[in-house]
mmCIF file of C-alpha atoms in Angstrom:
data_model
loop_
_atom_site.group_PDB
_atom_site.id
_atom_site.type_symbol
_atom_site.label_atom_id
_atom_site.label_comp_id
_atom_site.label_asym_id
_atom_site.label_seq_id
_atom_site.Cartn_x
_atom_site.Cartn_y
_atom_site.Cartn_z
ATOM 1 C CA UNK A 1 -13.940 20.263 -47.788
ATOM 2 C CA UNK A 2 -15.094 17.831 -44.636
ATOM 3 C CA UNK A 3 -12.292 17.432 -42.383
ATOM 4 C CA UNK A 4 -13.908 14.072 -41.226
ATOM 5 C CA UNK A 5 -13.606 13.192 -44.351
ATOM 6 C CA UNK A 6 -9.589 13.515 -44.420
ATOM 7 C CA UNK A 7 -9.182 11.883 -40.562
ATOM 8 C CA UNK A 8 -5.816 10.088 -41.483
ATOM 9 C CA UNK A 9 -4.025 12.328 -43.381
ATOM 10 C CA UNK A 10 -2.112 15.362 -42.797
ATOM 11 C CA UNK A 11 -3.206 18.626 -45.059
ATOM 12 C CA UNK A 12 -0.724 21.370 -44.656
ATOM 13 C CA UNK A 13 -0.073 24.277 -46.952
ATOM 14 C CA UNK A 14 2.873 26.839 -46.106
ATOM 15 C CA UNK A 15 3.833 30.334 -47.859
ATOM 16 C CA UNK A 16 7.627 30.087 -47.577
ATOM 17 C CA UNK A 17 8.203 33.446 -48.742
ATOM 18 C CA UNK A 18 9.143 36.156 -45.901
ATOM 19 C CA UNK A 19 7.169 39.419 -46.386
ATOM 20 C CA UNK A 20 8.305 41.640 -43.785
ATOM 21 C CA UNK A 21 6.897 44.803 -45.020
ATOM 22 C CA UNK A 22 3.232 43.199 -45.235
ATOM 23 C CA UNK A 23 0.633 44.390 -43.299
ATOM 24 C CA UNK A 24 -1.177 41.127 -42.771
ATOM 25 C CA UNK A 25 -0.953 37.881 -44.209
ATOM 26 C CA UNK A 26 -1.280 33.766 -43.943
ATOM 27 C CA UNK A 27 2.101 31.885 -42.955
ATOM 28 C CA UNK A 28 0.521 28.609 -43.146
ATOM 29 C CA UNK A 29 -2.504 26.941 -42.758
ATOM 30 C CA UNK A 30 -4.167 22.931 -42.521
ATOM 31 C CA UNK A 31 -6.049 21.046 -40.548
ATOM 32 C CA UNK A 32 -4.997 17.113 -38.853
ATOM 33 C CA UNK A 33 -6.768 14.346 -36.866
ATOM 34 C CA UNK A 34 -3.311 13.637 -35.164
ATOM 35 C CA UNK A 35 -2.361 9.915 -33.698
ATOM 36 C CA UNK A 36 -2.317 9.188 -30.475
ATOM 37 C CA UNK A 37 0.296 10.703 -28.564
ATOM 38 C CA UNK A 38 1.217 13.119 -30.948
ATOM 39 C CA UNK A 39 2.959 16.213 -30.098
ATOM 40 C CA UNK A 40 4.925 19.205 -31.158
ATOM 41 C CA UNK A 41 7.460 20.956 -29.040
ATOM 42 C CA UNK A 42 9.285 22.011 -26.687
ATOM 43 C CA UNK A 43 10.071 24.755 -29.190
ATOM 44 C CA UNK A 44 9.502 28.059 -30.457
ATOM 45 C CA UNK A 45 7.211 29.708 -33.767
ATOM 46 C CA UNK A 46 8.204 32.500 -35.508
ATOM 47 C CA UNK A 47 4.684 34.141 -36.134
ATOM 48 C CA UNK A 48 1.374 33.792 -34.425
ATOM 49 C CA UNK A 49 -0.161 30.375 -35.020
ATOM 50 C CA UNK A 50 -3.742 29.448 -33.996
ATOM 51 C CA UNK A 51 -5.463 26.210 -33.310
ATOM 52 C CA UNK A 52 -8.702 25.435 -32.902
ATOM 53 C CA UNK A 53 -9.829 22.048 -31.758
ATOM 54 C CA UNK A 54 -12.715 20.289 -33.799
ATOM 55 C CA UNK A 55 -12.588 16.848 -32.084
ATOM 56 C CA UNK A 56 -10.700 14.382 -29.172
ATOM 57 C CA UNK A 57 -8.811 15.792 -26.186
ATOM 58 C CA UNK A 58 -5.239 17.112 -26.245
ATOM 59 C CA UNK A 59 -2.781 19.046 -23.780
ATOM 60 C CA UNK A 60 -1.291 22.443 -24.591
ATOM 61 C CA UNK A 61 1.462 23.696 -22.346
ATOM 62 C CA UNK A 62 2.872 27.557 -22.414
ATOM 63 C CA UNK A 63 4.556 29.661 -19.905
ATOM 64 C CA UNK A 64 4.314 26.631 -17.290
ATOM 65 C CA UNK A 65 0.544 26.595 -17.805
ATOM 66 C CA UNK A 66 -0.745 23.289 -18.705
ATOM 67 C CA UNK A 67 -4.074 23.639 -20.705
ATOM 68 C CA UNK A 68 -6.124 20.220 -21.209
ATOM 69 C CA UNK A 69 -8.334 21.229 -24.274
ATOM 70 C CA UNK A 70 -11.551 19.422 -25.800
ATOM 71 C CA UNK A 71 -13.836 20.099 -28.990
ATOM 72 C CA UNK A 72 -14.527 23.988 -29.300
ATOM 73 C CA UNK A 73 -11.205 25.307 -27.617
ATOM 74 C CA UNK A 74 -8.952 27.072 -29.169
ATOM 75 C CA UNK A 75 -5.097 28.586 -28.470
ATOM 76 C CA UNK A 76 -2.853 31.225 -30.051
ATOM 77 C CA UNK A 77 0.882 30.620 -30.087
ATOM 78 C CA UNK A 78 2.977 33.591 -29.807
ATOM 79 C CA UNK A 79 5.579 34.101 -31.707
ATOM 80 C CA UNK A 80 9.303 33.253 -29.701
ATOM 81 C CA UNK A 81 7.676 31.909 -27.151
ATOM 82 C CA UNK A 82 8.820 28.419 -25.896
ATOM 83 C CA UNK A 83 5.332 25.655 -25.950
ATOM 84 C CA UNK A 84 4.420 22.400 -26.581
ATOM 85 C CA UNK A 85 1.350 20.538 -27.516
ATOM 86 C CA UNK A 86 0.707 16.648 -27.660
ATOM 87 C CA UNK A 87 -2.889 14.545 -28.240
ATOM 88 C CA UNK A 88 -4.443 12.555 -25.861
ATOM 89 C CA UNK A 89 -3.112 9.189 -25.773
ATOM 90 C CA UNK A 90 -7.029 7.331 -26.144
ATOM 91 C CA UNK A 91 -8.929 10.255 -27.493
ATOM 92 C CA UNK A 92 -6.458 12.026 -30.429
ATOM 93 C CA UNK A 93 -7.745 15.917 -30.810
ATOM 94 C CA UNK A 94 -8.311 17.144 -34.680
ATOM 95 C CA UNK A 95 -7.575 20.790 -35.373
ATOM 96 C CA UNK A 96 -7.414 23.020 -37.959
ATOM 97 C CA UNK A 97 -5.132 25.225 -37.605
ATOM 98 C CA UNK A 98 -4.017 29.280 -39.188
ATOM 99 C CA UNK A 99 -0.312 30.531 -39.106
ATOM 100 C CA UNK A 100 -0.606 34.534 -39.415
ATOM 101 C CA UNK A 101 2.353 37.477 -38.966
ATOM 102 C CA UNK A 102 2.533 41.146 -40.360
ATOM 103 C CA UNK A 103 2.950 44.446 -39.332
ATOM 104 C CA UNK A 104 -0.349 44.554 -37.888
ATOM 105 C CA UNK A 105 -0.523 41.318 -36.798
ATOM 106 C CA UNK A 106 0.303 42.097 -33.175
ATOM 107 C CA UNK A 107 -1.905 44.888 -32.852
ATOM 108 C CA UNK A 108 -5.260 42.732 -34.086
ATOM 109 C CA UNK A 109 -3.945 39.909 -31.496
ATOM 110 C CA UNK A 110 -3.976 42.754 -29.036
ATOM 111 C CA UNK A 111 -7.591 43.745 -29.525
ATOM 112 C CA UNK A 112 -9.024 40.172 -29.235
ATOM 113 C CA UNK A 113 -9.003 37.925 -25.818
ATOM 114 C CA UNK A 114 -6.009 36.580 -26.165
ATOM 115 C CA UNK A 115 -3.307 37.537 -24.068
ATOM 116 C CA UNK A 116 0.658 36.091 -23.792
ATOM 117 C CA UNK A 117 -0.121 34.822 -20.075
ATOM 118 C CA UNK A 118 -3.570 33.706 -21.014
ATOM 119 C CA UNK A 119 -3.515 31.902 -24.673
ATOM 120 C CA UNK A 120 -6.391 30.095 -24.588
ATOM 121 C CA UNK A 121 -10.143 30.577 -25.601
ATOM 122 C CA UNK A 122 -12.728 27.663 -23.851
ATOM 123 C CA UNK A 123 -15.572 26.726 -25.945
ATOM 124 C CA UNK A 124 -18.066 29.702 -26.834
ATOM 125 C CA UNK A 125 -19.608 30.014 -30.602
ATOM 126 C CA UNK A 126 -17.026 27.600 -31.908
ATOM 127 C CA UNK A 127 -19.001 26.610 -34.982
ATOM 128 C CA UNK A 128 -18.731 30.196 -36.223
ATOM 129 C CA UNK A 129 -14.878 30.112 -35.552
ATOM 130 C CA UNK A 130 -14.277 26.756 -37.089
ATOM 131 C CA UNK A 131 -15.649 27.373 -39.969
ATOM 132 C CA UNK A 132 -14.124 31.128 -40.521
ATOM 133 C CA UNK A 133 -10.718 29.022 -39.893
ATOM 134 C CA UNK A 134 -11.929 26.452 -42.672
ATOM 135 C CA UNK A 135 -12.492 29.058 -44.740
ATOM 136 C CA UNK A 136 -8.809 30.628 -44.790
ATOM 137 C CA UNK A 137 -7.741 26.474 -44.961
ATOM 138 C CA UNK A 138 -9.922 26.249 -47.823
ATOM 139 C CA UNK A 139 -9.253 29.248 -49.781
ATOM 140 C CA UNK A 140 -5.380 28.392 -49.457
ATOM 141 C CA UNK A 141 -3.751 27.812 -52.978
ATOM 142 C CA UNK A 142 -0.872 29.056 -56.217
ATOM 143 C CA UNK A 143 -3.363 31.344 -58.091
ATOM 144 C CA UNK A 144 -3.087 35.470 -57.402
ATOM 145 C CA UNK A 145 -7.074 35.352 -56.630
ATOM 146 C CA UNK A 146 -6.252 32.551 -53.810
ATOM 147 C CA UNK A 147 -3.476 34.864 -52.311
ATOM 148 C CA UNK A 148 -5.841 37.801 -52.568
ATOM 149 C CA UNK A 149 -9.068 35.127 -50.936
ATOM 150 C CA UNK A 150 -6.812 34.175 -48.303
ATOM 151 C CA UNK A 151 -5.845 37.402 -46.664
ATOM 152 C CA UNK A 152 -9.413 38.368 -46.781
ATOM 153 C CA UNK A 153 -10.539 35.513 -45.011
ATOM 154 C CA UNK A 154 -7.815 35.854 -42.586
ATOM 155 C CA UNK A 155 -8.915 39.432 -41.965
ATOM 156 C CA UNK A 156 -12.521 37.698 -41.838
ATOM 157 C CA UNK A 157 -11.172 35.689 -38.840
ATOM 158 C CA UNK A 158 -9.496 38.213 -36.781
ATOM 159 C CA UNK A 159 -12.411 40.792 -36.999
ATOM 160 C CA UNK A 160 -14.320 37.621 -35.288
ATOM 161 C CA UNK A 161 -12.267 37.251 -32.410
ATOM 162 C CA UNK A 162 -11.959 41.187 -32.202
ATOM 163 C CA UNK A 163 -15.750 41.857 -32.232
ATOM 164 C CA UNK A 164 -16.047 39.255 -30.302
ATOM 165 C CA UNK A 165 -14.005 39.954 -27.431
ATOM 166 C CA UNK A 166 -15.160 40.214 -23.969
ATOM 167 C CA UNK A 167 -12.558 42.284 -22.624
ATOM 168 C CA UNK A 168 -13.630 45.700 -22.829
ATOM 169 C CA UNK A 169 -11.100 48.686 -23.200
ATOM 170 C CA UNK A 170 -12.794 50.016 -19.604
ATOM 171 C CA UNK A 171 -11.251 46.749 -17.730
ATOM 172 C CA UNK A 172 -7.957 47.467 -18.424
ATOM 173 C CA UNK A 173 -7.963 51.039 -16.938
ATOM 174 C CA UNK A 174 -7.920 53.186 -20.521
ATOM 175 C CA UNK A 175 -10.600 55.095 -21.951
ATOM 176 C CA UNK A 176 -11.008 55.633 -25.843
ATOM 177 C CA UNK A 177 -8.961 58.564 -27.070
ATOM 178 C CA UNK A 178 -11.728 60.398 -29.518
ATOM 179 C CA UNK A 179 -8.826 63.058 -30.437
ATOM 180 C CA UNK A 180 -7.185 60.465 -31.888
ATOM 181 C CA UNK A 181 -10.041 58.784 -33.390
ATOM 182 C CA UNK A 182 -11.095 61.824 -34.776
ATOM 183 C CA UNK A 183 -7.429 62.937 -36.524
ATOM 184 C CA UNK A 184 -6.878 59.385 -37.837
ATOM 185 C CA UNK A 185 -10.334 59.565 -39.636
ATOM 186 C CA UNK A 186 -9.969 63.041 -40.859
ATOM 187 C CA UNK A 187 -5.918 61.593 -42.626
ATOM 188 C CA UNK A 188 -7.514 58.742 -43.669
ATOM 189 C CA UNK A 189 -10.835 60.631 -45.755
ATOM 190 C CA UNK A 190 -9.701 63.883 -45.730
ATOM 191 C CA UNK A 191 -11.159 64.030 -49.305
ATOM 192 C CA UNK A 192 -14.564 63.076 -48.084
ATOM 193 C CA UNK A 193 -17.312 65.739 -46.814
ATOM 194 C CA UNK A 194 -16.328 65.668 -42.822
ATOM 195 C CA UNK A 195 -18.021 67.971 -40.261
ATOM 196 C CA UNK A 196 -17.325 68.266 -36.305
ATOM 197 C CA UNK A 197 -20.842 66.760 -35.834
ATOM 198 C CA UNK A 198 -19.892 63.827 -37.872
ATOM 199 C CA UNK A 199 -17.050 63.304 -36.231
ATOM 200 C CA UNK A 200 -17.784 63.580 -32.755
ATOM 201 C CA UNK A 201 -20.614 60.997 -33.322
ATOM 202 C CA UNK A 202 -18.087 58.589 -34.988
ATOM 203 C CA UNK A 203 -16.044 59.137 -31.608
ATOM 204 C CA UNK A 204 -18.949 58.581 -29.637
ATOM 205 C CA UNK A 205 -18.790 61.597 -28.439
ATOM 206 C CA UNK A 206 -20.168 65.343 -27.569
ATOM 207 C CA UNK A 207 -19.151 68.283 -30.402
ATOM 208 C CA UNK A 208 -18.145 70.465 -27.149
ATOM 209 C CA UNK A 209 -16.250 67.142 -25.615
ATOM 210 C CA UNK A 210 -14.797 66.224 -28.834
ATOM 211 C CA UNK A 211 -13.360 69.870 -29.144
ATOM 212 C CA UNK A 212 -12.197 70.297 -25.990
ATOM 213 C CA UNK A 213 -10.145 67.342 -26.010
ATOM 214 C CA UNK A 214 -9.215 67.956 -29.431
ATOM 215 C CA UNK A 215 -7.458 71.338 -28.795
ATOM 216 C CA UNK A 216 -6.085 69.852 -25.249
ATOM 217 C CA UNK A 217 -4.069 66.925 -27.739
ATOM 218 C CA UNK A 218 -2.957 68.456 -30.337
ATOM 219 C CA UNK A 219 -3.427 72.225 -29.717
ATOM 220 C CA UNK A 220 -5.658 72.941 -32.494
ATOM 221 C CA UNK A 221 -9.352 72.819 -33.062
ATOM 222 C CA UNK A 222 -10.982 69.482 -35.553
ATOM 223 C CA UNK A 223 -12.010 72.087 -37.845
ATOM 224 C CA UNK A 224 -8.732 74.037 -38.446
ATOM 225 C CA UNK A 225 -6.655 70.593 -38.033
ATOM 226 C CA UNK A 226 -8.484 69.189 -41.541
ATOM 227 C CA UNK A 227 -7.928 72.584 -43.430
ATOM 228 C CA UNK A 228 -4.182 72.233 -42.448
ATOM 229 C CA UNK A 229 -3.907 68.649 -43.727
ATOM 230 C CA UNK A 230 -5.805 69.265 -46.720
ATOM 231 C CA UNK A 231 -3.535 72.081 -47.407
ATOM 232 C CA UNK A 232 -0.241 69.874 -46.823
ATOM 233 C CA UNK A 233 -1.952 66.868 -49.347
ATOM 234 C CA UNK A 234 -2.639 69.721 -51.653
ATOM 235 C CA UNK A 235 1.203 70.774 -51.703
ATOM 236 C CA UNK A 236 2.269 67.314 -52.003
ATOM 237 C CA UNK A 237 -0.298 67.049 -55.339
ATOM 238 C CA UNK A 238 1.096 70.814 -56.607
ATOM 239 C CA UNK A 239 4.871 69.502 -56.134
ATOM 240 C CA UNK A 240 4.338 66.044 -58.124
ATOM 241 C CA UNK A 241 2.167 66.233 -60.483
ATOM 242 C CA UNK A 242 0.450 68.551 -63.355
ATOM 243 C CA UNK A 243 -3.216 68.740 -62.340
ATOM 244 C CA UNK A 244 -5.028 71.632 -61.943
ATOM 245 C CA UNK A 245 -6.348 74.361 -59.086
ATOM 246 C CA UNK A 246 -9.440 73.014 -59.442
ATOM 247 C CA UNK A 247 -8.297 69.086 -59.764
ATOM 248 C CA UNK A 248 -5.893 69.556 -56.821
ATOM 249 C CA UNK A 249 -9.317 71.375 -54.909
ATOM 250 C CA UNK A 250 -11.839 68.320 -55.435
ATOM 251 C CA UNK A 251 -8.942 65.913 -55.166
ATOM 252 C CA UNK A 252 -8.375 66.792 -51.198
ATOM 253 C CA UNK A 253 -11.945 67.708 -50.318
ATOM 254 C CA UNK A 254 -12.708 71.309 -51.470
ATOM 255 C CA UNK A 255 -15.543 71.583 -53.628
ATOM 256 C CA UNK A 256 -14.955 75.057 -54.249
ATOM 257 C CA UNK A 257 -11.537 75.949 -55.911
ATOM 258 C CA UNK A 258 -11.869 79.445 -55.382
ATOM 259 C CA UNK A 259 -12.452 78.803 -51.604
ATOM 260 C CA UNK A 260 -9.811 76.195 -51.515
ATOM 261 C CA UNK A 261 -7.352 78.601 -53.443
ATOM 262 C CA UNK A 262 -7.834 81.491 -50.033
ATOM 263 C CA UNK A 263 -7.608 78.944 -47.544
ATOM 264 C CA UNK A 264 -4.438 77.641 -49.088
ATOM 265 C CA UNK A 265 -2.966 81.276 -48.701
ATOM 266 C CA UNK A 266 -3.958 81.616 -45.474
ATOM 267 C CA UNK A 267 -2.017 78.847 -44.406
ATOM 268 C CA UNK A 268 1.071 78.927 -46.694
ATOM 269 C CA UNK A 269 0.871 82.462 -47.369
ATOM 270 C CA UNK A 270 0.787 82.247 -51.210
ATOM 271 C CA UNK A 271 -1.781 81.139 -53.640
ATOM 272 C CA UNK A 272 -1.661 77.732 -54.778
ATOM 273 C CA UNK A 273 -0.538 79.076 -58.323
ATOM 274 C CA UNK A 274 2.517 80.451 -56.726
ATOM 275 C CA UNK A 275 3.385 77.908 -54.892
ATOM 276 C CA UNK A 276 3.690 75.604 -57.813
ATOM 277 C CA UNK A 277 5.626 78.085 -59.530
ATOM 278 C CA UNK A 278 8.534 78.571 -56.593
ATOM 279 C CA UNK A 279 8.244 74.201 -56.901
ATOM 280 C CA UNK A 280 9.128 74.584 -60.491
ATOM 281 C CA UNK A 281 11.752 77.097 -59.946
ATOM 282 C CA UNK A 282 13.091 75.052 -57.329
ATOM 283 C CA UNK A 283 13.471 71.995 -59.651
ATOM 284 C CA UNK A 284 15.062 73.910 -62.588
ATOM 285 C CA UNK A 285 17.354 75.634 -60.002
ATOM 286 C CA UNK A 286 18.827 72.010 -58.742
ATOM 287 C CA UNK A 287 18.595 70.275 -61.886
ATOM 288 C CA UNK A 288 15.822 68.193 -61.545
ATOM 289 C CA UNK A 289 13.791 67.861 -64.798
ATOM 290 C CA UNK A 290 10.963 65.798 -63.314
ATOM 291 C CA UNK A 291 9.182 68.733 -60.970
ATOM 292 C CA UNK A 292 5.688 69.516 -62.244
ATOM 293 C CA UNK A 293 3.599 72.305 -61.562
ATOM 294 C CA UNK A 294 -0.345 73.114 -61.464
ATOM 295 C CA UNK A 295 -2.290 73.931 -64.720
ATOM 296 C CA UNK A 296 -4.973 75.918 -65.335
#
């Protein structure tokens, strides 16, 4: 769809529904060649709302900053924060524009170059941008494949301005945590093959850094830190459901059941058969007729 095409009109599409417990997702979204003169504000948004301009001249104003903007700018309204924008009075901007919130939504606006006391992006690779933006505008509609399109392409966007980001983590005084890189990879594919090589490369890294730093966070080496997790998914899988030693094994990253069944006694101090046995006995004892228990 050509915005030129649509220079008089207003397009606007807006997901009414509130879904607080969402990670990520599209507020609103649309594009407008505004008239002369036309503004919004002062006021306040309730979620993150980003504008890029496409055309004309226009005048964004936040935290007492007053921003004159042309083709290939673009600025991110915070949420609660008091702003106003109007178009220049002989030379109207166009925009398209993409309202965002979620859980998560702070945390990508965090990683990008936008900041609460400086909102604005100036020029740069804005044909790239624009049409990402486009793209969420476009895919914007009632069917559950749209919803689904949408989100993607919203994620689409923010990876852009994240990978794209000039600010580098160094600037602002921090240096990457690998500990942390390295635990959050081994919870999130704990069932995958994972060494301490693999990991300290993912960290960018040493092995001999990576473990030292590993057993300064948390007080435990990489290596011993993934049995012990394994073990803990493991005894989540023996107390709800009914799959087998050597289901349970493959199903948090042993490929050996019988090695998976001594490692789990060295950390709980019974086999895995016995513990699912004392989780049964436990849910007969109080009553509760839904407790399962391994199989052979």
């Amino acid at each position: 769809m050509s915005m030129q095409n649509h220079t008089s009109n207003i397009y606007k599409h807006s997901m009414k529904l509130e879904r607080r417990t969402a990670s990520l997702y599209v507020q609103n979204t649309g594009c407008q060649q505004c008239s002369p003169g036309y503004g919004w504000g002062p006021g306040v948004r309730s979620h993150f709302l980003l504008h890029h301009v496409v055309g004309g001249r226009g005048v964004f104003t936040c935290r007492g900053h007053r921003y004159e903007l042309v083709a290939g700018d673009t600025f991110l309204i915070y949420p609660n924060t008091t702003i106003h924008y109007c178009a220049d009075g002989e030379s109207p901007w166009e925009y398209v524009w993409v309202g965002f919130s979620g859980l998560d939504a702070g945390g990508y606006v965090g990683q990008t170059d936008f900041t609460p006391e400086e909102p604005v992006l100036r020029g740069g690779e804005e044909g790239e941008l624009r049409a990402l933006m486009e793209a969420v505008y476009q895919s914007c509609g009632t069917a559950p494949w749209e919803s689904l399109e949408m989100t993607a392409r919203l994620y689409s966007l923010l990876s852009y301005l994240v990978r794209t980001a000039r600010r580098k983590t160094a600037l602002k005084g921090e240096t990457p945590d690998c500990a942390q890189l390295a635990a959050e990879y081994m919870i999130h594919h704990y069932e995958e093959p994972i060494t301490v090589e693999g990991l300290a490369a993912y960290a960018s890294v040493s092995h001999s850094s990576l473990y030292r730093r590993f057993v300064k966070r948390f007080q435990i080496s990489p290596k011993r830190f993934l049995l012990e997790y394994r073990i803990e998914r493991a005894c989540a899988l023996l107390e709800s459901t009914g799959c087998s030693i050597q289901e349970i094994s493959n199903s948090v990253g042993f490929e050996d059941p019988f090695y998976f069944s001594r490692a789990f006694k060295d950390v709980k101090g019974v086999s895995p058969r016995q513990y699912a046995a004392r989780c049964r006995a436990a849910g007969e004892k109080g009553g509760d007729a839904g407790g399962g228990g391994a199989a052979d």
